[in-house]
GROMACS .gro file of C-alpha atoms in nm:
model
  338
    1UNK     CA    1  -7.647  -0.285  -0.868
    2UNK     CA    2  -7.645   0.092  -0.836
    3UNK     CA    3  -7.501   0.260  -0.525
    4UNK     CA    4  -7.447   0.619  -0.419
    5UNK     CA    5  -7.124   0.684  -0.226
    6UNK     CA    6  -7.089   0.995  -0.010
    7UNK     CA    7  -6.735   1.049   0.115
    8UNK     CA    8  -6.443   0.977  -0.117
    9UNK     CA    9  -6.148   0.958   0.116
   10UNK     CA   10  -5.902   0.673   0.088
   11UNK     CA   11  -6.152   0.406   0.190
   12UNK     CA   12  -6.460   0.554   0.022
   13UNK     CA   13  -6.284   0.601  -0.311
   14UNK     CA   14  -6.140   0.250  -0.304
   15UNK     CA   15  -6.477   0.101  -0.218
   16UNK     CA   16  -6.611   0.265  -0.533
   17UNK     CA   17  -6.323   0.130  -0.741
   18UNK     CA   18  -6.378  -0.222  -0.609
   19UNK     CA   19  -6.750  -0.200  -0.682
   20UNK     CA   20  -6.701  -0.065  -1.034
   21UNK     CA   21  -6.446  -0.337  -1.108
   22UNK     CA   22  -6.720  -0.591  -1.037
   23UNK     CA   23  -6.971  -0.416  -1.265
   24UNK     CA   24  -7.169  -0.205  -1.018
   25UNK     CA   25  -7.286   0.144  -1.112
   26UNK     CA   26  -7.165   0.410  -0.866
   27UNK     CA   27  -7.283   0.768  -0.824
   28UNK     CA   28  -7.033   0.958  -0.612
   29UNK     CA   29  -7.023   1.280  -0.411
   30UNK     CA   30  -6.768   1.452  -0.189
   31UNK     CA   31  -6.716   1.810  -0.074
   32UNK     CA   32  -6.378   1.779  -0.247
   33UNK     CA   33  -6.464   1.828  -0.613
   34UNK     CA   34  -6.129   1.683  -0.726
   35UNK     CA   35  -6.209   1.351  -0.559
   36UNK     CA   36  -6.534   1.336  -0.755
   37UNK     CA   37  -6.360   1.424  -1.081
   38UNK     CA   38  -6.096   1.152  -1.030
   39UNK     CA   39  -6.356   0.879  -0.992
   40UNK     CA   40  -6.568   1.019  -1.272
   41UNK     CA   41  -6.265   0.979  -1.499
   42UNK     CA   42  -6.253   0.613  -1.395
   43UNK     CA   43  -6.617   0.548  -1.485
   44UNK     CA   44  -6.827   0.665  -1.190
   45UNK     CA   45  -7.114   0.912  -1.225
   46UNK     CA   46  -7.022   1.233  -1.047
   47UNK     CA   47  -7.266   1.440  -0.841
   48UNK     CA   48  -7.224   1.806  -0.759
   49UNK     CA   49  -7.433   1.797  -0.440
   50UNK     CA   50  -7.645   1.566  -0.226
   51UNK     CA   51  -7.963   1.667  -0.416
   52UNK     CA   52  -7.783   1.592  -0.743
   53UNK     CA   53  -7.677   1.252  -0.607
   54UNK     CA   54  -8.036   1.170  -0.508
   55UNK     CA   55  -8.165   1.268  -0.854
   56UNK     CA   56  -7.915   1.041  -1.028
   57UNK     CA   57  -8.002   0.730  -0.826
   58UNK     CA   58  -8.278   0.488  -0.926
   59UNK     CA   59  -8.544   0.394  -0.672
   60UNK     CA   60  -8.521   0.225  -0.432
   61UNK     CA   61  -8.202   0.420  -0.372
   62UNK     CA   62  -7.907   0.292  -0.173
   63UNK     CA   63  -7.663   0.551  -0.036
   64UNK     CA   64  -7.343   0.452   0.144
   65UNK     CA   65  -7.190   0.712   0.378
   66UNK     CA   66  -6.813   0.678   0.426
   67UNK     CA   67  -6.755   0.975   0.654
   68UNK     CA   68  -6.588   1.063   0.985
   69UNK     CA   69  -6.823   0.995   1.276
   70UNK     CA   70  -6.842   1.367   1.356
   71UNK     CA   71  -7.008   1.463   1.026
   72UNK     CA   72  -7.241   1.167   0.974
   73UNK     CA   73  -7.535   1.326   1.155
   74UNK     CA   74  -7.525   1.657   0.967
   75UNK     CA   75  -7.498   1.474   0.635
   76UNK     CA   76  -7.780   1.240   0.728
   77UNK     CA   77  -7.999   1.534   0.825
   78UNK     CA   78  -7.966   1.670   0.473
   79UNK     CA   79  -7.994   1.335   0.299
   80UNK     CA   80  -8.312   1.205   0.454
   81UNK     CA   81  -8.503   1.505   0.320
   82UNK     CA   82  -8.400   1.397  -0.031
   83UNK     CA   83  -8.495   1.030  -0.010
   84UNK     CA   84  -8.822   0.844  -0.058
   85UNK     CA   85  -8.992   0.559   0.125
   86UNK     CA   86  -8.807   0.233   0.066
   87UNK     CA   87  -8.467   0.395   0.015
   88UNK     CA   88  -8.170   0.276   0.224
   89UNK     CA   89  -7.882   0.457   0.393
   90UNK     CA   90  -7.569   0.261   0.484
   91UNK     CA   91  -7.324   0.409   0.735
   92UNK     CA   92  -6.991   0.241   0.662
   93UNK     CA   93  -6.778   0.459   0.891
   94UNK     CA   94  -6.694   0.420   1.257
   95UNK     CA   95  -7.005   0.565   1.415
   96UNK     CA   96  -7.100   0.487   1.774
   97UNK     CA   97  -7.349   0.200   1.772
   98UNK     CA   98  -7.586   0.381   2.010
   99UNK     CA   99  -7.621   0.656   1.748
  100UNK     CA  100  -7.724   0.387   1.498
  101UNK     CA  101  -8.017   0.284   1.717
  102UNK     CA  102  -8.143   0.643   1.732
  103UNK     CA  103  -8.086   0.708   1.363
  104UNK     CA  104  -8.256   0.388   1.252
  105UNK     CA  105  -8.564   0.475   1.457
  106UNK     CA  106  -8.574   0.823   1.304
  107UNK     CA  107  -8.541   0.690   0.949
  108UNK     CA  108  -8.801   0.420   1.009
  109UNK     CA  109  -9.053   0.691   1.090
  110UNK     CA  110  -9.002   0.814   0.733
  111UNK     CA  111  -9.016   0.456   0.596
  112UNK     CA  112  -8.644   0.466   0.519
  113UNK     CA  113  -8.405   0.180   0.593
  114UNK     CA  114  -8.083   0.227   0.787
  115UNK     CA  115  -7.789  -0.015   0.784
  116UNK     CA  116  -7.479   0.020   1.000
  117UNK     CA  117  -7.183  -0.146   0.834
  118UNK     CA  118  -6.855  -0.167   1.023
  119UNK     CA  119  -6.587  -0.173   0.754
  120UNK     CA  120  -6.233  -0.300   0.817
  121UNK     CA  121  -5.956  -0.310   0.561
  122UNK     CA  122  -5.789   0.028   0.562
  123UNK     CA  123  -5.607   0.156   0.257
  124UNK     CA  124  -5.542  -0.201   0.137
  125UNK     CA  125  -5.908  -0.294   0.101
  126UNK     CA  126  -5.931  -0.225  -0.270
  127UNK     CA  127  -5.711  -0.527  -0.342
  128UNK     CA  128  -5.772  -0.739  -0.030
  129UNK     CA  129  -6.140  -0.666   0.020
  130UNK     CA  130  -6.309  -0.528   0.330
  131UNK     CA  131  -6.434  -0.726   0.627
  132UNK     CA  132  -6.794  -0.613   0.684
  133UNK     CA  133  -6.990  -0.629   1.011
  134UNK     CA  134  -7.351  -0.537   0.934
  135UNK     CA  135  -7.651  -0.435   1.144
  136UNK     CA  136  -8.007  -0.368   1.036
  137UNK     CA  137  -8.327  -0.517   0.900
  138UNK     CA  138  -8.322  -0.841   0.703
  139UNK     CA  139  -8.495  -0.721   0.385
  140UNK     CA  140  -8.264  -0.435   0.276
  141UNK     CA  141  -7.953  -0.628   0.379
  142UNK     CA  142  -8.061  -0.929   0.172
  143UNK     CA  143  -8.153  -0.703  -0.121
  144UNK     CA  144  -7.812  -0.534  -0.112
  145UNK     CA  145  -7.622  -0.861  -0.074
  146UNK     CA  146  -7.449  -0.822  -0.416
  147UNK     CA  147  -7.293  -0.497  -0.290
  148UNK     CA  148  -7.166  -0.655   0.031
  149UNK     CA  149  -7.041  -0.965  -0.151
  150UNK     CA  150  -6.835  -0.750  -0.390
  151UNK     CA  151  -6.686  -0.535  -0.115
  152UNK     CA  152  -6.593  -0.833   0.105
  153UNK     CA  153  -6.271  -1.031   0.051
  154UNK     CA  154  -6.431  -1.357  -0.066
  155UNK     CA  155  -6.409  -1.714   0.056
  156UNK     CA  156  -6.081  -1.787  -0.119
  157UNK     CA  157  -5.883  -1.533   0.086
  158UNK     CA  158  -5.845  -1.759   0.392
  159UNK     CA  159  -5.806  -2.129   0.458
  160UNK     CA  160  -6.134  -2.301   0.552
  161UNK     CA  161  -6.195  -2.337   0.925
  162UNK     CA  162  -6.140  -2.713   0.978
  163UNK     CA  163  -6.431  -2.775   1.216
  164UNK     CA  164  -6.682  -2.543   1.050
  165UNK     CA  165  -6.986  -2.721   0.906
  166UNK     CA  166  -7.257  -2.454   0.878
  167UNK     CA  167  -7.343  -2.227   0.589
  168UNK     CA  168  -7.338  -1.848   0.598
  169UNK     CA  169  -7.163  -1.542   0.465
  170UNK     CA  170  -6.895  -1.513   0.736
  171UNK     CA  171  -6.641  -1.723   0.539
  172UNK     CA  172  -6.685  -1.474   0.254
  173UNK     CA  173  -6.586  -1.187   0.483
  174UNK     CA  174  -6.921  -1.026   0.567
  175UNK     CA  175  -7.177  -1.094   0.838
  176UNK     CA  176  -7.523  -0.970   0.932
  177UNK     CA  177  -7.456  -0.942   1.305
  178UNK     CA  178  -7.807  -0.845   1.420
  179UNK     CA  179  -8.047  -0.549   1.433
  180UNK     CA  180  -7.944  -0.183   1.406
  181UNK     CA  181  -7.628  -0.106   1.598
  182UNK     CA  182  -7.502  -0.466   1.602
  183UNK     CA  183  -7.269  -0.412   1.307
  184UNK     CA  184  -7.097  -0.110   1.456
  185UNK     CA  185  -7.094  -0.278   1.798
  186UNK     CA  186  -6.890  -0.567   1.658
  187UNK     CA  187  -6.665  -0.327   1.464
  188UNK     CA  188  -6.617  -0.116   1.778
  189UNK     CA  189  -6.492  -0.417   1.974
  190UNK     CA  190  -6.285  -0.526   1.672
  191UNK     CA  191  -6.101  -0.194   1.688
  192UNK     CA  192  -6.057  -0.225   2.063
  193UNK     CA  193  -5.895  -0.563   2.009
  194UNK     CA  194  -5.679  -0.401   1.741
  195UNK     CA  195  -5.555  -0.149   2.001
  196UNK     CA  196  -5.442  -0.432   2.228
  197UNK     CA  197  -5.277  -0.633   1.951
  198UNK     CA  198  -5.089  -0.331   1.819
  199UNK     CA  199  -4.971  -0.240   2.168
  200UNK     CA  200  -4.846  -0.592   2.243
  201UNK     CA  201  -4.650  -0.615   1.917
  202UNK     CA  202  -4.498  -0.268   1.966
  203UNK     CA  203  -4.406  -0.331   2.330
  204UNK     CA  204  -4.251  -0.668   2.253
  205UNK     CA  205  -4.029  -0.530   1.980
  206UNK     CA  206  -3.931  -0.239   2.205
  207UNK     CA  207  -3.813  -0.483   2.475
  208UNK     CA  208  -3.604  -0.661   2.212
  209UNK     CA  209  -3.464  -0.330   2.086
  210UNK     CA  210  -3.340  -0.245   2.437
  211UNK     CA  211  -3.183  -0.585   2.503
  212UNK     CA  212  -2.843  -0.409   2.493
  213UNK     CA  213  -2.914  -0.226   2.820
  214UNK     CA  214  -2.622  -0.400   2.990
  215UNK     CA  215  -2.376  -0.245   2.746
  216UNK     CA  216  -2.477   0.108   2.832
  217UNK     CA  217  -2.332   0.313   3.110
  218UNK     CA  218  -2.591   0.384   3.378
  219UNK     CA  219  -2.588   0.659   3.633
  220UNK     CA  220  -2.527   0.533   3.986
  221UNK     CA  221  -2.734   0.739   4.229
  222UNK     CA  222  -3.038   0.718   4.453
  223UNK     CA  223  -3.271   0.820   4.171
  224UNK     CA  224  -3.177   0.543   3.925
  225UNK     CA  225  -3.278   0.180   3.966
  226UNK     CA  226  -2.968  -0.036   3.916
  227UNK     CA  227  -2.951  -0.302   3.645
  228UNK     CA  228  -2.916  -0.617   3.854
  229UNK     CA  229  -2.726  -0.827   3.601
  230UNK     CA  230  -2.578  -0.638   3.309
  231UNK     CA  231  -2.446  -0.963   3.160
  232UNK     CA  232  -2.802  -1.070   3.086
  233UNK     CA  233  -2.858  -0.770   2.856
  234UNK     CA  234  -2.572  -0.776   2.608
  235UNK     CA  235  -2.768  -0.834   2.287
  236UNK     CA  236  -2.764  -0.620   1.974
  237UNK     CA  237  -3.072  -0.765   1.805
  238UNK     CA  238  -3.193  -0.637   1.469
  239UNK     CA  239  -3.558  -0.555   1.536
  240UNK     CA  240  -3.643  -0.522   1.167
  241UNK     CA  241  -3.521  -0.877   1.109
  242UNK     CA  242  -3.717  -1.004   1.409
  243UNK     CA  243  -4.035  -0.856   1.263
  244UNK     CA  244  -3.951  -1.023   0.934
  245UNK     CA  245  -3.897  -1.367   1.086
  246UNK     CA  246  -4.211  -1.339   1.298
  247UNK     CA  247  -4.410  -1.315   0.974
  248UNK     CA  248  -4.332  -1.676   0.887
  249UNK     CA  249  -4.472  -1.967   1.086
  250UNK     CA  250  -4.493  -1.773   1.412
  251UNK     CA  251  -4.797  -1.791   1.637
  252UNK     CA  252  -4.803  -1.408   1.637
  253UNK     CA  253  -4.775  -1.377   1.260
  254UNK     CA  254  -5.045  -1.141   1.136
  255UNK     CA  255  -5.121  -0.862   0.892
  256UNK     CA  256  -5.018  -0.614   1.162
  257UNK     CA  257  -4.675  -0.776   1.185
  258UNK     CA  258  -4.656  -0.774   0.805
  259UNK     CA  259  -4.723  -0.401   0.794
  260UNK     CA  260  -4.478  -0.321   1.073
  261UNK     CA  261  -4.207  -0.534   0.910
  262UNK     CA  262  -4.250  -0.332   0.593
  263UNK     CA  263  -4.230  -0.003   0.785
  264UNK     CA  264  -3.911  -0.120   0.961
  265UNK     CA  265  -3.762  -0.228   0.629
  266UNK     CA  266  -3.804   0.129   0.504
  267UNK     CA  267  -3.689   0.294   0.828
  268UNK     CA  268  -3.527   0.063   1.088
  269UNK     CA  269  -3.537   0.336   1.355
  270UNK     CA  270  -3.885   0.459   1.250
  271UNK     CA  271  -3.737   0.807   1.220
  272UNK     CA  272  -4.043   0.941   1.040
  273UNK     CA  273  -4.264   0.890   1.346
  274UNK     CA  274  -4.275   1.088   1.671
  275UNK     CA  275  -4.478   0.825   1.852
  276UNK     CA  276  -4.795   1.031   1.890
  277UNK     CA  277  -5.076   0.778   1.862
  278UNK     CA  278  -5.430   0.900   1.798
  279UNK     CA  279  -5.756   0.725   1.886
  280UNK     CA  280  -6.075   0.782   1.692
  281UNK     CA  281  -6.320   0.667   1.959
  282UNK     CA  282  -6.371   0.293   1.917
  283UNK     CA  283  -6.133   0.193   2.197
  284UNK     CA  284  -6.310   0.429   2.439
  285UNK     CA  285  -6.652   0.297   2.338
  286UNK     CA  286  -6.531  -0.062   2.374
  287UNK     CA  287  -6.425   0.008   2.732
  288UNK     CA  288  -6.759   0.174   2.810
  289UNK     CA  289  -6.932  -0.144   2.692
  290UNK     CA  290  -6.692  -0.360   2.893
  291UNK     CA  291  -6.763  -0.160   3.209
  292UNK     CA  292  -7.140  -0.167   3.159
  293UNK     CA  293  -7.128  -0.543   3.089
  294UNK     CA  294  -6.889  -0.598   3.386
  295UNK     CA  295  -6.642  -0.768   3.150
  296UNK     CA  296  -6.273  -0.728   3.242
  297UNK     CA  297  -6.067  -0.588   2.953
  298UNK     CA  298  -5.727  -0.496   3.101
  299UNK     CA  299  -5.528  -0.530   2.777
  300UNK     CA  300  -5.756  -0.299   2.578
  301UNK     CA  301  -5.774  -0.044   2.861
  302UNK     CA  302  -5.395  -0.036   2.899
  303UNK     CA  303  -5.355   0.008   2.523
  304UNK     CA  304  -5.601   0.299   2.517
  305UNK     CA  305  -5.433   0.477   2.810
  306UNK     CA  306  -5.094   0.433   2.645
  307UNK     CA  307  -5.230   0.621   2.343
  308UNK     CA  308  -5.331   0.907   2.572
  309UNK     CA  309  -4.983   0.907   2.725
  310UNK     CA  310  -4.820   0.913   2.381
  311UNK     CA  311  -4.988   1.248   2.319
  312UNK     CA  312  -4.847   1.406   2.634
  313UNK     CA  313  -5.182   1.390   2.814
  314UNK     CA  314  -5.016   1.230   3.115
  315UNK     CA  315  -4.775   1.518   3.168
  316UNK     CA  316  -4.958   1.671   3.463
  317UNK     CA  317  -4.991   1.339   3.647
  318UNK     CA  318  -4.620   1.272   3.581
  319UNK     CA  319  -4.534   1.615   3.720
  320UNK     CA  320  -4.753   1.547   4.025
  321UNK     CA  321  -4.573   1.216   4.086
  322UNK     CA  322  -4.238   1.391   4.064
  323UNK     CA  323  -4.358   1.662   4.302
  324UNK     CA  324  -4.473   1.407   4.561
  325UNK     CA  325  -4.139   1.224   4.549
  326UNK     CA  326  -3.961   1.554   4.603
  327UNK     CA  327  -4.188   1.639   4.897
  328UNK     CA  328  -4.179   1.315   5.092
  329UNK     CA  329  -3.828   1.200   5.014
  330UNK     CA  330  -3.637   1.503   4.897
  331UNK     CA  331  -3.583   1.336   4.561
  332UNK     CA  332  -3.455   1.588   4.307
  333UNK     CA  333  -3.607   1.545   3.965
  334UNK     CA  334  -3.349   1.418   3.718
  335UNK     CA  335  -3.300   1.614   3.400
  336UNK     CA  336  -3.341   1.443   3.066
  337UNK     CA  337  -3.008   1.357   2.900
  338UNK     CA  338  -2.903   1.606   2.633
   0.00000   0.00000   0.00000
């Protein structure tokens, strides 16, 4: 099939490469002209602008947006003026699912189709494939099935689920989750779960890393909680090796552990990282949904707030805590060790 791709960052460019490898015809555009030229050299058709992209696509057109959530709307505003009835726009980024509902309604008024496609796979998706969570109308999704089937990992990438007896595309790595917004809703919660999993793995390894606490000299004063039994914390455990062994046969073995084990193999102390963890919105939106559905989600909420803290956003509340201790108990704030 033919597909237009707008946005040629790491994921967008690799989606194009995966599609071309399977014989699809891709017309590509990005504000970065070099990104367009690179893919054109690999066999894609380059476009110099959105109007140029629209001209080079056959009707009914299919255009996949792989853009940051903050620029999807402005790009869509331009694009819909260039498309014709029956054309389809796919948003493969991490847009908020409520925006999908509004956008789909707006496009439907112009007889255009809108598909929200939550896309998971990161920079490794070119080789591994991308897990796709799709929302929208049946007809355009069924028509574009060859695109989704190529992008997805394929049935052979995981062991069959022993008790599964029904048909469907989920074992192939892509799923039509429901009407507009459903795809990004599932992807939103997927990323919220990812926050919690990442936090649990990181916290667990940090506890192991500090299992030598009993060997370290601790200040004895009213401001420092004593270590009750230093003999219980005399371990010098190689965290990089723990991550490596957890990859094999462990209940917590996962792709996340695989990736962290590789990072620790390159840098056992993770010296290249300051520990400032960003969030791109999905964890926040997941918690909004949890609150509105009255569903408890303590692990995801704790993981999100830890990301805020990692960026120094808890400094004022920490200072306020310290001030209150000083006021009610005369506790002098301890200085950080040199």
